[in-house]
């Protein structure tokens, strides 16, 4: 089931948790269920491991395959994200991503390695593997971030093939949206879901990547948190890494992924750090958190992991010790 569809069905029926075949109906590190203790107990045991936002087992499987074949974590997260970028049925990433309000598919992505190197692209059009362009920015230029037409021309110069990223399904969805053209991104929890992925190898070295088409039907030119190092993604190989999904504006305002990593530096577990970073958002005076979603996943040097969101239905996929499974995330808004 597609991530967006999963969210929709879950919120409509209230039974979403029972439909995933590999879904662990638990909140890692906080649930007392048997599945949860199995998930937690395995957390510290085995490296390498890969985690990703949402239900993306094909992507985590690819990343693990790369690690097991001797690839490094940078190769792993790039290859893992490319699976979803090429998946035309996923309407939030790469080809098939939902467009902005003018019908243009614009992609944001970033990548960061164990040495603190990073690369990013924003407002990239017609090139589906935004994460690989971000890696090229990191490796082949003295810069961190390229935007728009410059990013596209750079990608073409590196051999990426331009193509139309708007699929028939996404065009149909956009046309349907245009009938009312309500621009209220913050109240539509299912209108955003980024693929963020973190990998740690058997030596404890960590890389991360993040790729998205951003908010569906956003204003032309809008860029969220996902390509912004420190907001959508941060890797500090001394401590750990974090990646975000959800309403990017709220993540940017709290420099969310950097915050999660710094909280781990201060001694918090990945789970505690994700929870504190969510509290920073919801505890702001006049926070409108009931009307938007933000979720974090995190990993530390020991291979402990955590995930937390404002609302229900956020999940992470975790591949460790031969088990590739979706884990339902704990969340703040239980009212
Ligand atoms: N964080 C992304 C953005 O705001 C969207 C998402 O996670 O779906 O662009």
Short mmCIF file of C-alpha atoms and ligand atoms in Angstrom, two decimals:
data_model
loop_
_atom_site.label_atom_id
_atom_site.label_comp_id
_atom_site.label_asym_id
_atom_site.label_seq_id
_atom_site.Cartn_x
_atom_site.Cartn_y
_atom_site.Cartn_z
CA UNK A 1 0.00 0.00 0.00
CA UNK A 2 1.29 3.44 -0.89
CA UNK A 3 2.30 5.66 2.02
CA UNK A 4 -0.23 8.32 1.15
CA UNK A 5 -2.97 5.76 0.67
CA UNK A 6 -2.05 4.13 3.95
CA UNK A 7 -2.45 7.41 5.79
CA UNK A 8 -5.75 8.10 4.11
CA UNK A 9 -7.20 4.68 4.85
CA UNK A 10 -5.91 4.75 8.36
CA UNK A 11 -7.49 8.06 9.15
CA UNK A 12 -10.75 7.17 7.48
CA UNK A 13 -11.25 3.76 8.99
CA UNK A 14 -9.23 3.80 12.16
CA UNK A 15 -7.97 0.30 11.36
CA UNK A 16 -4.84 1.19 9.43
CA UNK A 17 -2.55 -0.49 11.89
CA UNK A 18 -3.85 -3.92 11.09
CA UNK A 19 -3.40 -3.83 7.34
CA UNK A 20 0.37 -3.86 6.93
CA UNK A 21 1.77 -7.38 6.70
CA UNK A 22 5.04 -6.53 8.38
CA UNK A 23 3.81 -3.72 10.55
CA UNK A 24 4.87 -3.93 14.17
CA UNK A 25 1.99 -2.42 16.04
CA UNK A 26 4.17 -0.77 18.60
CA UNK A 27 6.08 2.32 19.55
CA UNK A 28 9.73 1.54 19.74
CA UNK A 29 11.30 1.86 23.20
CA UNK A 30 8.03 2.93 24.77
CA UNK A 31 5.51 0.16 24.17
CA UNK A 32 5.17 -2.77 26.51
CA UNK A 33 3.94 -5.08 23.78
CA UNK A 34 5.83 -8.24 22.93
CA UNK A 35 6.59 -6.96 19.43
CA UNK A 36 7.96 -3.77 20.88
CA UNK A 37 10.35 -5.54 23.19
CA UNK A 38 11.53 -7.68 20.30
CA UNK A 39 12.12 -4.52 18.25
CA UNK A 40 13.93 -2.79 21.11
CA UNK A 41 16.04 -5.77 22.09
CA UNK A 42 17.33 -6.12 18.56
CA UNK A 43 18.08 -2.42 18.40
CA UNK A 44 21.51 -2.58 19.99
CA UNK A 45 22.47 -5.99 18.73
CA UNK A 46 23.41 -5.89 15.09
CA UNK A 47 25.20 -3.61 12.72
CA UNK A 48 24.83 -2.70 9.94
CA UNK A 49 21.35 -1.31 10.03
CA UNK A 50 19.22 0.97 7.89
CA UNK A 51 16.18 3.03 8.86
CA UNK A 52 13.86 5.13 6.72
CA UNK A 53 10.76 7.23 7.13
CA UNK A 54 7.46 5.58 6.25
CA UNK A 55 6.82 2.16 4.74
CA UNK A 56 9.59 1.67 2.21
CA UNK A 57 10.83 -1.89 2.59
CA UNK A 58 12.08 -2.07 -1.00
CA UNK A 59 14.23 0.98 -0.37
CA UNK A 60 15.72 -0.28 2.91
CA UNK A 61 16.28 -3.68 1.30
CA UNK A 62 18.29 -2.04 -1.47
CA UNK A 63 20.37 -0.07 1.03
CA UNK A 64 21.10 -3.21 3.04
CA UNK A 65 22.03 -5.09 -0.12
CA UNK A 66 24.59 -2.38 -0.90
CA UNK A 67 26.08 -2.59 2.62
CA UNK A 68 26.26 -6.36 2.54
CA UNK A 69 27.99 -6.24 -0.81
CA UNK A 70 30.71 -4.11 0.79
CA UNK A 71 29.38 -0.70 -0.22
CA UNK A 72 29.63 2.23 2.17
CA UNK A 73 26.74 3.94 3.92
CA UNK A 74 26.74 6.81 1.42
CA UNK A 75 26.18 4.37 -1.46
CA UNK A 76 23.54 2.62 0.64
CA UNK A 77 21.37 5.65 1.37
CA UNK A 78 21.68 6.97 -2.17
CA UNK A 79 20.70 3.65 -3.74
CA UNK A 80 17.92 3.17 -1.22
CA UNK A 81 16.38 6.57 -1.94
CA UNK A 82 16.64 6.00 -5.69
CA UNK A 83 14.22 3.08 -5.36
CA UNK A 84 11.46 5.42 -4.21
CA UNK A 85 12.43 8.17 -6.65
CA UNK A 86 11.91 5.72 -9.50
CA UNK A 87 8.66 4.35 -8.05
CA UNK A 88 5.97 6.12 -10.05
CA UNK A 89 3.27 4.95 -7.66
CA UNK A 90 4.80 6.94 -4.80
CA UNK A 91 3.32 10.42 -5.19
CA UNK A 92 5.66 12.27 -2.87
CA UNK A 93 9.11 11.57 -4.27
CA UNK A 94 10.84 11.67 -7.66
CA UNK A 95 8.88 10.55 -10.73
CA UNK A 96 5.16 10.66 -10.03
CA UNK A 97 5.52 13.23 -7.25
CA UNK A 98 2.49 15.50 -6.89
CA UNK A 99 3.08 18.89 -8.53
CA UNK A 100 2.87 22.42 -7.23
CA UNK A 101 -0.31 24.42 -7.79
CA UNK A 102 0.76 25.26 -11.35
CA UNK A 103 1.28 21.61 -12.28
CA UNK A 104 5.10 21.60 -12.02
CA UNK A 105 6.84 18.73 -10.23
CA UNK A 106 9.76 20.23 -8.29
CA UNK A 107 12.10 18.10 -6.21
CA UNK A 108 14.26 18.77 -3.15
CA UNK A 109 16.95 16.41 -1.85
CA UNK A 110 20.11 16.26 0.19
CA UNK A 111 22.78 13.80 1.28
CA UNK A 112 25.45 13.82 4.01
CA UNK A 113 28.31 11.45 4.74
CA UNK A 114 30.32 10.32 7.74
CA UNK A 115 32.94 13.02 7.14
CA UNK A 116 30.44 15.85 7.34
CA UNK A 117 30.41 16.39 3.58
CA UNK A 118 27.03 17.29 2.19
CA UNK A 119 25.22 18.21 -1.01
CA UNK A 120 21.75 19.42 -1.82
CA UNK A 121 19.41 20.37 -4.66
CA UNK A 122 16.30 22.53 -4.41
CA UNK A 123 13.51 23.19 -6.89
CA UNK A 124 14.95 20.63 -9.31
CA UNK A 125 12.75 19.88 -12.31
CA UNK A 126 12.71 17.03 -14.87
CA UNK A 127 15.41 14.92 -13.20
CA UNK A 128 13.98 12.12 -11.09
CA UNK A 129 17.08 11.08 -9.13
CA UNK A 130 17.44 14.26 -7.12
CA UNK A 131 19.39 12.44 -4.41
CA UNK A 132 22.10 11.47 -6.91
CA UNK A 133 22.32 15.04 -8.19
CA UNK A 134 22.77 16.14 -4.56
CA UNK A 135 25.63 13.65 -4.25
CA UNK A 136 27.23 15.06 -7.39
CA UNK A 137 26.95 18.57 -5.96
CA UNK A 138 28.75 17.28 -2.86
CA UNK A 139 31.46 15.39 -4.70
CA UNK A 140 32.05 17.37 -7.89
CA UNK A 141 31.60 21.00 -6.85
CA UNK A 142 32.95 23.25 -4.09
CA UNK A 143 29.32 24.02 -3.13
CA UNK A 144 26.67 22.50 -0.90
CA UNK A 145 23.46 23.58 -2.62
CA UNK A 146 22.30 24.14 -6.20
CA UNK A 147 18.83 25.41 -7.10
CA UNK A 148 16.38 25.42 -9.97
CA UNK A 149 17.59 25.74 -13.54
CA UNK A 150 21.22 25.77 -12.40
CA UNK A 151 20.74 22.45 -10.62
CA UNK A 152 19.02 21.00 -13.68
CA UNK A 153 21.74 22.12 -16.09
CA UNK A 154 24.38 20.77 -13.71
CA UNK A 155 22.58 17.42 -13.61
CA UNK A 156 22.37 17.27 -17.42
CA UNK A 157 26.08 18.09 -17.64
CA UNK A 158 26.69 15.08 -15.40
CA UNK A 159 24.73 12.76 -17.68
CA UNK A 160 21.30 12.75 -16.02
CA UNK A 161 18.48 12.42 -18.55
CA UNK A 162 15.71 15.03 -18.38
CA UNK A 163 12.18 13.62 -18.46
CA UNK A 164 8.60 14.57 -17.66
CA UNK A 165 8.04 13.72 -13.99
CA UNK A 166 4.29 14.37 -13.97
CA UNK A 167 2.56 11.00 -14.35
CA UNK A 168 -1.04 10.60 -15.50
CA UNK A 169 -2.09 9.68 -11.95
CA UNK A 170 -0.51 12.80 -10.47
CA UNK A 171 -1.89 14.98 -13.26
CA UNK A 172 -5.37 13.62 -12.55
CA UNK A 173 -4.97 14.28 -8.82
CA UNK A 174 -3.79 17.82 -9.52
CA UNK A 175 -6.73 18.51 -11.85
CA UNK A 176 -9.08 17.27 -9.16
CA UNK A 177 -7.42 19.57 -6.64
CA UNK A 178 -7.78 22.50 -9.08
CA UNK A 179 -11.57 22.22 -9.01
CA UNK A 180 -11.59 23.83 -5.59
CA UNK A 181 -7.91 24.80 -5.46
CA UNK A 182 -7.95 25.15 -1.72
CA UNK A 183 -4.53 26.17 -0.58
CA UNK A 184 -4.45 24.86 2.95
CA UNK A 185 -1.41 22.64 3.14
CA UNK A 186 -1.17 22.68 6.89
CA UNK A 187 -4.44 20.93 7.54
CA UNK A 188 -3.87 18.11 5.10
CA UNK A 189 -1.75 15.59 6.92
CA UNK A 190 -1.62 13.26 3.94
CA UNK A 191 -0.21 15.88 1.59
CA UNK A 192 3.39 15.34 2.53
CA UNK A 193 5.76 12.49 3.11
CA UNK A 194 9.44 12.56 2.41
CA UNK A 195 11.76 9.61 2.16
CA UNK A 196 14.56 10.08 4.66
CA UNK A 197 17.08 7.30 5.17
CA UNK A 198 19.92 6.73 7.63
CA UNK A 199 22.47 3.89 7.51
CA UNK A 200 25.20 2.77 9.91
CA UNK A 201 27.77 0.17 8.93
CA UNK A 202 29.52 -2.40 11.04
CA UNK A 203 32.25 0.12 11.94
CA UNK A 204 29.67 2.59 13.21
CA UNK A 205 30.04 5.01 10.30
CA UNK A 206 26.86 6.85 9.37
CA UNK A 207 25.40 8.55 6.27
CA UNK A 208 21.95 9.94 5.53
CA UNK A 209 19.82 11.15 2.63
CA UNK A 210 16.47 12.76 2.09
CA UNK A 211 14.37 13.22 -1.07
CA UNK A 212 10.92 14.69 -1.71
CA UNK A 213 8.58 16.47 -4.09
CA UNK A 214 7.56 18.58 -1.09
CA UNK A 215 4.07 19.68 -0.22
CA UNK A 216 1.51 18.79 -2.85
CA UNK A 217 0.07 21.86 -4.61
CA UNK A 218 2.57 24.16 -2.90
CA UNK A 219 3.17 27.67 -4.18
CA UNK A 220 5.55 27.71 -7.13
CA UNK A 221 9.07 28.17 -5.79
CA UNK A 222 8.32 26.87 -2.32
CA UNK A 223 11.13 24.87 -0.71
CA UNK A 224 10.73 22.94 2.53
CA UNK A 225 13.11 21.47 5.07
CA UNK A 226 14.19 18.41 3.14
CA UNK A 227 17.15 19.86 1.19
CA UNK A 228 18.32 22.03 4.09
CA UNK A 229 21.20 20.46 5.97
CA UNK A 230 20.42 20.62 9.69
CA UNK A 231 16.67 20.87 9.14
CA UNK A 232 15.63 17.93 6.96
CA UNK A 233 18.78 15.89 7.65
CA UNK A 234 21.87 15.98 9.82
CA UNK A 235 24.71 13.50 10.31
CA UNK A 236 27.40 13.85 12.95
CA UNK A 237 29.53 10.73 12.82
CA UNK A 238 30.68 11.25 16.43
CA UNK A 239 27.12 11.12 17.73
CA UNK A 240 24.45 9.96 15.27
CA UNK A 241 22.02 11.24 12.67
CA UNK A 242 18.42 12.32 12.21
CA UNK A 243 16.00 12.96 9.37
CA UNK A 244 12.60 14.64 9.26
CA UNK A 245 9.31 14.42 7.43
CA UNK A 246 6.16 16.49 7.62
CA UNK A 247 5.46 20.18 7.36
CA UNK A 248 8.88 21.51 6.43
CA UNK A 249 8.24 25.06 7.60
CA UNK A 250 7.91 23.82 11.19
CA UNK A 251 11.06 21.71 10.93
CA UNK A 252 13.06 24.64 9.55
CA UNK A 253 11.91 26.92 12.37
CA UNK A 254 13.41 24.56 14.94
CA UNK A 255 16.39 23.31 12.85
CA UNK A 256 14.93 19.94 13.69
CA UNK A 257 17.44 17.30 12.60
CA UNK A 258 20.40 19.20 14.01
CA UNK A 259 18.45 19.61 17.22
CA UNK A 260 17.84 15.85 17.48
CA UNK A 261 21.53 15.12 17.00
CA UNK A 262 22.61 17.76 19.51
CA UNK A 263 20.15 16.35 22.06
CA UNK A 264 21.80 12.96 21.57
CA UNK A 265 25.16 14.64 22.11
CA UNK A 266 23.83 15.84 25.46
CA UNK A 267 23.08 12.24 26.45
CA UNK A 268 19.56 11.59 25.21
CA UNK A 269 18.72 8.34 23.46
CA UNK A 270 17.52 8.63 19.86
CA UNK A 271 13.96 8.07 21.06
CA UNK A 272 14.22 10.75 23.78
CA UNK A 273 15.82 13.18 21.34
CA UNK A 274 13.07 12.74 18.74
CA UNK A 275 10.43 13.26 21.44
CA UNK A 276 12.10 16.45 22.71
CA UNK A 277 12.40 17.87 19.18
CA UNK A 278 8.67 17.30 18.64
CA UNK A 279 7.91 18.95 21.99
CA UNK A 280 9.87 22.04 20.84
CA UNK A 281 7.33 22.39 18.03
CA UNK A 282 4.12 21.63 19.87
CA UNK A 283 5.00 23.57 23.01
CA UNK A 284 5.49 26.88 21.19
CA UNK A 285 2.99 29.51 22.28
CA UNK A 286 0.00 29.36 19.91
CA UNK A 287 1.34 26.30 18.12
CA UNK A 288 -1.13 25.06 15.52
CA UNK A 289 0.25 21.51 15.80
CA UNK A 290 -3.19 19.87 15.72
CA UNK A 291 -3.34 20.81 12.05
CA UNK A 292 -0.01 19.55 10.78
CA UNK A 293 2.29 16.57 11.05
CA UNK A 294 6.04 16.37 11.74
CA UNK A 295 7.97 13.14 12.32
CA UNK A 296 11.61 12.36 13.10
CA UNK A 297 13.70 9.23 12.98
CA UNK A 298 17.18 9.00 14.51
CA UNK A 299 20.10 6.69 15.06
CA UNK A 300 23.13 6.86 17.36
CA UNK A 301 26.64 5.42 17.21
CA UNK A 302 25.60 2.32 19.12
CA UNK A 303 22.96 1.54 16.54
CA UNK A 304 20.08 2.51 18.83
CA UNK A 305 17.17 4.03 16.93
CA UNK A 306 14.14 6.16 17.67
CA UNK A 307 11.12 7.69 15.96
CA UNK A 308 8.41 10.07 17.08
CA UNK A 309 5.75 12.26 15.47
CA UNK A 310 3.10 14.78 16.42
CA UNK A 311 0.25 12.59 15.21
CA UNK A 312 -0.55 8.93 14.80
CA UNK A 313 0.22 6.94 11.64
CA UNK A 314 3.85 7.92 11.26
CA UNK A 315 6.11 4.91 10.84
CA UNK A 316 9.69 3.97 10.14
CA UNK A 317 11.07 1.03 8.23
CA UNK A 318 14.02 -0.67 9.86
CA UNK A 319 16.31 -3.31 8.39
CA UNK A 320 18.51 -4.98 10.96
CA UNK A 321 19.68 -8.51 11.64
CA UNK A 322 17.89 -9.93 8.63
CA UNK A 323 14.54 -8.36 9.57
CA UNK A 324 13.12 -5.63 7.34
CA UNK A 325 9.98 -4.31 9.03
CA UNK A 326 7.75 -1.30 9.42
CA UNK A 327 7.54 -0.01 12.98
CA UNK A 328 4.65 2.21 13.96
CA UNK A 329 5.88 5.36 15.68
CA UNK A 330 4.78 6.68 19.02
CA UNK A 331 3.26 10.17 18.85
CA UNK A 332 2.43 13.27 20.89
CA UNK A 333 -1.21 14.07 20.18
CA UNK A 334 -3.16 11.40 22.02
CA UNK A 335 -6.02 13.69 22.98
N1 LIG B 1 9.16 17.84 4.62
C1 LIG B 1 8.70 17.95 3.27
C2 LIG B 1 8.48 19.38 2.91
O1 LIG B 1 8.03 20.14 3.74
C3 LIG B 1 7.44 17.26 2.98
C4 LIG B 1 7.27 15.90 3.52
O2 LIG B 1 7.92 15.45 4.43
O3 LIG B 1 6.43 15.22 2.99
O4 LIG B 1 8.71 19.72 1.78
#
